[in-house]
Short mmCIF file of C-alpha atoms in Angstrom, two decimals:
data_model
loop_
_atom_site.label_atom_id
_atom_site.label_comp_id
_atom_site.label_asym_id
_atom_site.label_seq_id
_atom_site.Cartn_x
_atom_site.Cartn_y
_atom_site.Cartn_z
CA MET A 1 -24.46 24.25 -27.77
CA GLU A 2 -23.00 26.83 -25.40
CA LEU A 3 -19.52 25.99 -24.12
CA LEU A 4 -20.33 27.07 -20.57
CA PRO A 5 -23.51 27.01 -18.46
CA VAL A 6 -25.40 30.26 -18.06
CA GLY A 7 -23.79 32.45 -15.40
CA PHE A 8 -20.50 30.52 -15.39
CA GLY A 9 -17.56 32.62 -16.63
CA ALA A 10 -14.37 31.76 -18.50
CA VAL A 11 -12.18 32.66 -15.51
CA GLU A 12 -14.03 30.24 -13.26
CA ALA A 13 -13.86 27.53 -15.93
CA ALA A 14 -10.08 27.98 -16.36
CA ALA A 15 -9.60 27.82 -12.61
CA PHE A 16 -11.58 24.59 -12.36
CA ILE A 17 -9.64 23.00 -15.24
CA ALA A 18 -6.34 23.85 -13.56
CA PHE A 19 -7.62 22.67 -10.18
CA SER A 20 -8.69 19.37 -11.74
CA TYR A 21 -5.06 18.75 -12.70
CA LEU A 22 -3.89 19.48 -9.16
CA THR A 23 -6.49 17.37 -7.38
CA SER A 24 -5.96 14.39 -9.69
CA ALA A 25 -2.22 14.54 -9.04
CA VAL A 26 -2.89 14.57 -5.27
CA THR A 27 -5.18 11.55 -5.51
CA ALA A 28 -2.81 9.58 -7.75
CA ALA A 29 0.09 10.22 -5.37
CA PHE A 30 -1.69 9.59 -2.05
CA GLY A 31 -4.67 7.45 -2.98
CA LEU A 32 -7.38 9.98 -2.18
CA GLY A 33 -8.00 13.58 -1.21
CA GLY A 34 -8.50 15.22 -4.58
CA GLY A 35 -12.20 14.43 -4.70
CA VAL A 36 -12.93 16.23 -1.44
CA MET A 37 -10.77 19.17 -2.47
CA MET A 38 -12.68 19.45 -5.74
CA LEU A 39 -16.03 19.14 -3.97
CA ILE A 40 -15.20 22.00 -1.62
CA ALA A 41 -14.14 24.20 -4.56
CA MET A 42 -17.29 23.41 -6.55
CA ALA A 43 -19.53 24.03 -3.56
CA SER A 44 -18.14 27.56 -3.30
CA VAL A 45 -18.94 28.47 -6.92
CA LEU A 46 -21.53 26.21 -8.56
CA PRO A 47 -25.28 26.33 -8.00
CA PRO A 48 -26.15 24.00 -5.08
CA LEU A 49 -28.21 21.63 -7.19
CA ALA A 50 -25.33 21.18 -9.66
CA VAL A 51 -22.53 20.43 -7.19
CA ILE A 52 -23.06 16.70 -6.57
CA PRO A 53 -23.88 15.59 -10.15
CA VAL A 54 -21.18 17.71 -11.86
CA HIS A 55 -18.62 16.67 -9.26
CA GLY A 56 -19.62 13.05 -9.84
CA ALA A 57 -19.16 13.32 -13.61
CA VAL A 58 -15.72 14.92 -13.29
CA GLN A 59 -14.61 12.41 -10.67
CA MET A 60 -15.81 9.50 -12.78
CA GLY A 61 -13.50 10.63 -15.57
CA SER A 62 -10.62 11.42 -13.24
CA ASN A 63 -10.81 8.09 -11.43
CA GLY A 64 -11.36 6.31 -14.73
CA GLY A 65 -8.10 7.72 -16.08
CA ARG A 66 -6.26 6.71 -12.93
CA ALA A 67 -7.78 3.21 -13.01
CA TRP A 68 -6.73 2.80 -16.66
CA VAL A 69 -3.15 3.98 -16.09
CA MET A 70 -2.80 1.59 -13.12
CA ARG A 71 -5.16 -1.17 -14.33
CA SER A 72 -2.63 -3.98 -13.96
CA HIS A 73 -2.56 -3.42 -10.18
CA VAL A 74 -6.34 -3.46 -9.53
CA SER A 75 -7.69 -6.13 -7.18
CA ARG A 76 -10.48 -7.51 -9.35
CA GLU A 77 -11.86 -9.58 -6.49
CA ILE A 78 -12.36 -6.55 -4.25
CA PHE A 79 -13.81 -4.55 -7.15
CA GLY A 80 -16.25 -7.32 -8.07
CA TYR A 81 -17.75 -7.43 -4.59
CA PHE A 82 -17.80 -3.63 -4.45
CA VAL A 83 -19.84 -3.52 -7.69
CA ILE A 84 -22.50 -5.79 -6.17
CA GLY A 85 -22.83 -3.59 -3.09
CA SER A 86 -22.78 -0.35 -5.07
CA LEU A 87 -25.68 -1.43 -7.28
CA ILE A 88 -27.75 -2.09 -4.18
CA GLY A 89 -26.72 1.20 -2.56
CA ALA A 90 -27.56 3.20 -5.69
CA ALA A 91 -30.96 1.54 -6.02
CA VAL A 92 -31.86 2.45 -2.44
CA ALA A 93 -30.44 5.99 -2.66
CA SER A 94 -32.40 6.76 -5.83
CA GLN A 95 -35.57 6.48 -3.77
CA VAL A 96 -34.52 8.91 -1.02
CA VAL A 97 -31.81 11.07 -2.59
CA VAL A 98 -33.45 14.36 -1.59
CA ALA A 99 -34.72 13.35 1.83
CA LEU A 100 -31.74 13.12 4.21
CA PRO A 101 -29.82 15.97 5.95
CA THR A 102 -26.41 16.43 4.35
CA ASP A 103 -24.80 17.91 7.46
CA MET A 104 -25.55 14.89 9.62
CA LEU A 105 -24.27 12.52 6.97
CA ARG A 106 -21.00 14.48 6.72
CA LEU A 107 -20.61 14.35 10.51
CA VAL A 108 -21.22 10.60 10.69
CA LEU A 109 -18.91 9.99 7.74
CA GLY A 110 -16.05 11.98 9.26
CA LEU A 111 -16.35 10.37 12.69
CA PHE A 112 -16.55 6.90 11.20
CA VAL A 113 -13.42 7.39 9.12
CA LEU A 114 -11.46 8.53 12.18
CA TRP A 115 -12.67 5.48 14.06
CA VAL A 116 -11.80 3.07 11.26
CA VAL A 117 -8.32 4.51 10.74
CA TRP A 118 -7.20 4.87 14.36
CA ALA A 119 -9.19 2.41 16.51
CA PRO A 120 -6.75 -0.33 17.69
CA LYS A 121 -9.32 -3.09 17.27
CA LEU A 122 -9.77 -2.33 13.60
CA THR A 123 -6.31 -3.31 12.43
CA ARG A 124 -8.01 -6.11 10.47
CA ARG A 125 -10.71 -3.90 9.03
CA ASP A 126 -9.89 -5.29 5.58
CA ALA A 127 -10.94 -8.81 6.65
CA GLY A 128 -11.63 -9.92 3.12
CA PRO A 129 -12.93 -8.95 -0.32
CA ARG A 130 -16.49 -9.98 0.56
CA SER A 131 -16.67 -7.16 3.09
CA PHE A 132 -16.75 -4.80 0.10
CA VAL A 133 -20.38 -5.74 -0.56
CA PRO A 134 -21.63 -3.83 2.53
CA ILE A 135 -18.91 -1.22 1.99
CA GLY A 136 -20.22 -0.67 -1.53
CA ILE A 137 -23.78 -0.36 -0.27
CA GLY A 138 -22.94 2.16 2.44
CA THR A 139 -20.48 4.33 0.54
CA THR A 140 -22.56 4.50 -2.64
CA PHE A 141 -25.65 5.45 -0.66
CA ALA A 142 -23.73 8.18 1.18
CA SER A 143 -22.11 9.40 -2.06
CA MET A 144 -25.49 10.55 -3.40
CA PHE A 145 -25.69 13.06 -0.54
CA VAL A 146 -22.16 14.08 0.45
CA GLY A 147 -20.54 13.77 -2.98
CA ALA A 148 -17.03 12.59 -2.14
CA THR A 149 -16.86 9.33 -0.20
CA GLY A 150 -13.45 8.30 -1.52
CA LEU A 151 -11.95 8.74 1.94
CA LEU A 152 -14.44 6.21 3.32
CA ILE A 153 -13.59 3.66 0.63
CA GLY A 154 -9.93 4.32 1.31
CA ALA A 155 -10.40 3.65 5.02
CA PHE A 156 -11.07 0.00 4.21
CA LEU A 157 -8.11 -0.45 1.85
CA SER A 158 -4.97 -1.32 3.78
CA PRO A 159 -1.70 -0.16 2.17
CA GLU A 160 0.16 -2.46 4.56
CA ARG A 161 -1.55 -5.55 3.14
CA LEU A 162 -2.30 -4.54 -0.45
CA GLY A 163 0.70 -2.34 -1.22
CA ARG A 164 0.55 1.25 -2.44
CA MET A 165 -0.06 0.50 -6.14
CA THR A 166 -2.96 -1.91 -5.54
CA THR A 167 -4.43 0.42 -2.91
CA VAL A 168 -4.52 3.44 -5.24
CA SER A 169 -5.60 1.55 -8.36
CA THR A 170 -8.39 -0.42 -6.63
CA HIS A 171 -9.60 2.75 -4.93
CA ALA A 172 -9.74 4.47 -8.32
CA MET A 173 -11.69 1.64 -9.93
CA CYS A 174 -14.25 1.51 -7.11
CA ALA A 175 -14.66 5.30 -7.08
CA MET A 176 -15.08 5.41 -10.87
CA PHE A 177 -17.91 2.87 -10.76
CA GLN A 178 -19.55 4.65 -7.84
CA HIS A 179 -19.53 8.00 -9.63
CA ALA A 180 -20.88 6.37 -12.80
CA LEU A 181 -23.87 5.12 -10.81
CA LYS A 182 -24.33 8.64 -9.44
CA ILE A 183 -24.59 10.01 -12.99
CA VAL A 184 -27.25 7.41 -13.81
CA VAL A 185 -29.27 8.28 -10.70
CA PHE A 186 -29.12 12.06 -11.15
CA GLY A 187 -29.80 11.72 -14.87
CA PHE A 188 -32.88 9.68 -14.02
CA LEU A 189 -33.94 12.40 -11.59
CA GLY A 190 -33.72 15.00 -14.38
CA PHE A 191 -30.39 16.80 -13.99
CA ALA A 192 -29.36 18.48 -17.29
CA PHE A 193 -25.81 17.14 -17.71
CA TRP A 194 -25.61 18.35 -21.32
CA GLU A 195 -25.18 21.98 -20.19
CA TRP A 196 -21.96 21.02 -18.38
CA ILE A 197 -20.45 18.58 -20.89
CA PRO A 198 -17.71 20.87 -22.37
CA LEU A 199 -16.47 21.88 -18.92
CA ILE A 200 -16.60 18.29 -17.67
CA ILE A 201 -14.60 17.03 -20.66
CA ALA A 202 -11.93 19.73 -20.20
CA MET A 203 -11.63 18.96 -16.48
CA VAL A 204 -11.37 15.21 -17.13
CA ALA A 205 -8.61 15.82 -19.70
CA SER A 206 -6.57 18.00 -17.33
CA GLY A 207 -7.25 15.50 -14.56
CA PHE A 208 -5.74 12.72 -16.65
CA LEU A 209 -2.53 14.72 -17.00
CA GLY A 210 -2.55 15.19 -13.24
CA THR A 211 -2.94 11.43 -12.79
CA VAL A 212 0.16 10.76 -14.88
CA SER A 213 2.16 13.27 -12.82
CA GLY A 214 0.91 11.85 -9.53
CA LYS A 215 1.71 8.28 -10.56
CA VAL A 216 5.35 9.22 -11.05
CA LEU A 217 5.48 10.51 -7.46
CA LEU A 218 3.66 7.42 -6.18
CA GLU A 219 6.23 5.09 -7.74
CA ARG A 220 9.00 6.92 -5.86
CA LEU A 221 7.37 6.71 -2.42
CA SER A 222 8.37 3.91 -0.06
CA GLU A 223 5.60 1.64 1.28
CA ARG A 224 6.16 2.97 4.82
CA VAL A 225 6.01 6.63 3.83
CA PHE A 226 2.94 6.02 1.70
CA GLY A 227 1.18 4.22 4.57
CA TRP A 228 1.70 7.13 6.96
CA ALA A 229 0.78 9.73 4.34
CA PHE A 230 -2.36 7.77 3.48
CA LYS A 231 -3.51 7.69 7.11
CA ALA A 232 -2.61 11.33 7.69
CA LEU A 233 -4.58 12.46 4.64
CA LEU A 234 -7.59 10.37 5.67
CA THR A 235 -7.49 11.98 9.11
CA LEU A 236 -7.22 15.55 7.81
CA LEU A 237 -10.11 15.06 5.39
CA ALA A 238 -12.28 13.44 8.06
CA VAL A 239 -11.63 16.34 10.43
CA ARG A 240 -12.50 18.72 7.60
CA LEU A 241 -15.86 17.00 7.07
CA ILE A 242 -16.61 17.14 10.81
CA ALA A 243 -15.74 20.83 10.97
CA LEU A 244 -17.94 21.68 7.98
CA SER A 245 -20.90 19.79 9.40
CA ALA A 246 -20.42 21.34 12.84
CA VAL A 247 -20.40 24.87 11.41
CA ASP A 248 -23.62 24.22 9.49
CA LEU A 249 -25.36 22.45 12.37
CA LEU A 250 -24.47 25.21 14.86
CA ALA A 251 -25.32 28.09 12.51
CA PRO A 252 -28.45 30.08 13.43
CA ALA A 253 -31.54 28.98 11.54
#
C-alpha cells in the first residue's frame, strides 16, 4: 500500500501532521476552533471530493483522543441524547448528501452561531440535556456538507453552567461520535478511505500530542477567562464562515 495518495507530496503530508498538532492543542485549550482551522487548510490542498471525509476521519481521532484524556468530565446525559439525534441526522443526510448548496449552509450556520452566542434571550439556550436530540439531528446533518460543525455544538454548551472541563470534554465526545457517523456515511457512498489511512493515522497521533499540550493550558485558565475566550472564538469562526460563503455566493458564475 502506498503511504500517500497519488499526487500528494511528502512536504504537504509533513505540514498537515504538524498542523494537526497545533489545531488539536487549540481545541483542547479553548473547546473548539481546531476543526475549522484544519478544514480550511485541507480545502486549500486536497481534492474537493476528499476534503469532508478525510477531515472527518482525522477529527474523529483527534476528538477521540481528547475525549479519552478528559473522559471523567464528560456529561454522559448530554452525550446520550446527542447520540440519538445524531443517528437520525446521519440517516437523513445519507439520502441527500450531494444535493444541498454548501455556501448557503455555511452562511446559515455562521449567522445562527452568532445569534445563539450573543442574543440576550438565549442565555438559557442550554435548557436541558434533552435539547441535544434536535441539536444532534441538526448539527450531524449539517456536518455532512460543511465538514466542521464543532462551533455549532459548542454554541449550546454553556461554560458558565457546565464548567470548562465538562464543556471541552463533552464537546469532544459529541464531535467524535458525529465524525464517526460521517465516516460510515461516506464509506457507504463509496469514498476510498484506504488510500488516506497512513496520513490519517499520522495526523491523529500528532493531534493526540496536541491534545495533551492543550489540556495543560486549559487546566490553568480561570472559568471567567475561558468563558470569554470560548465566546470570542465562536464569534471569530462564525464570522469566518459567513465571509467564506459570501465570497463564494458573490463570485461571478
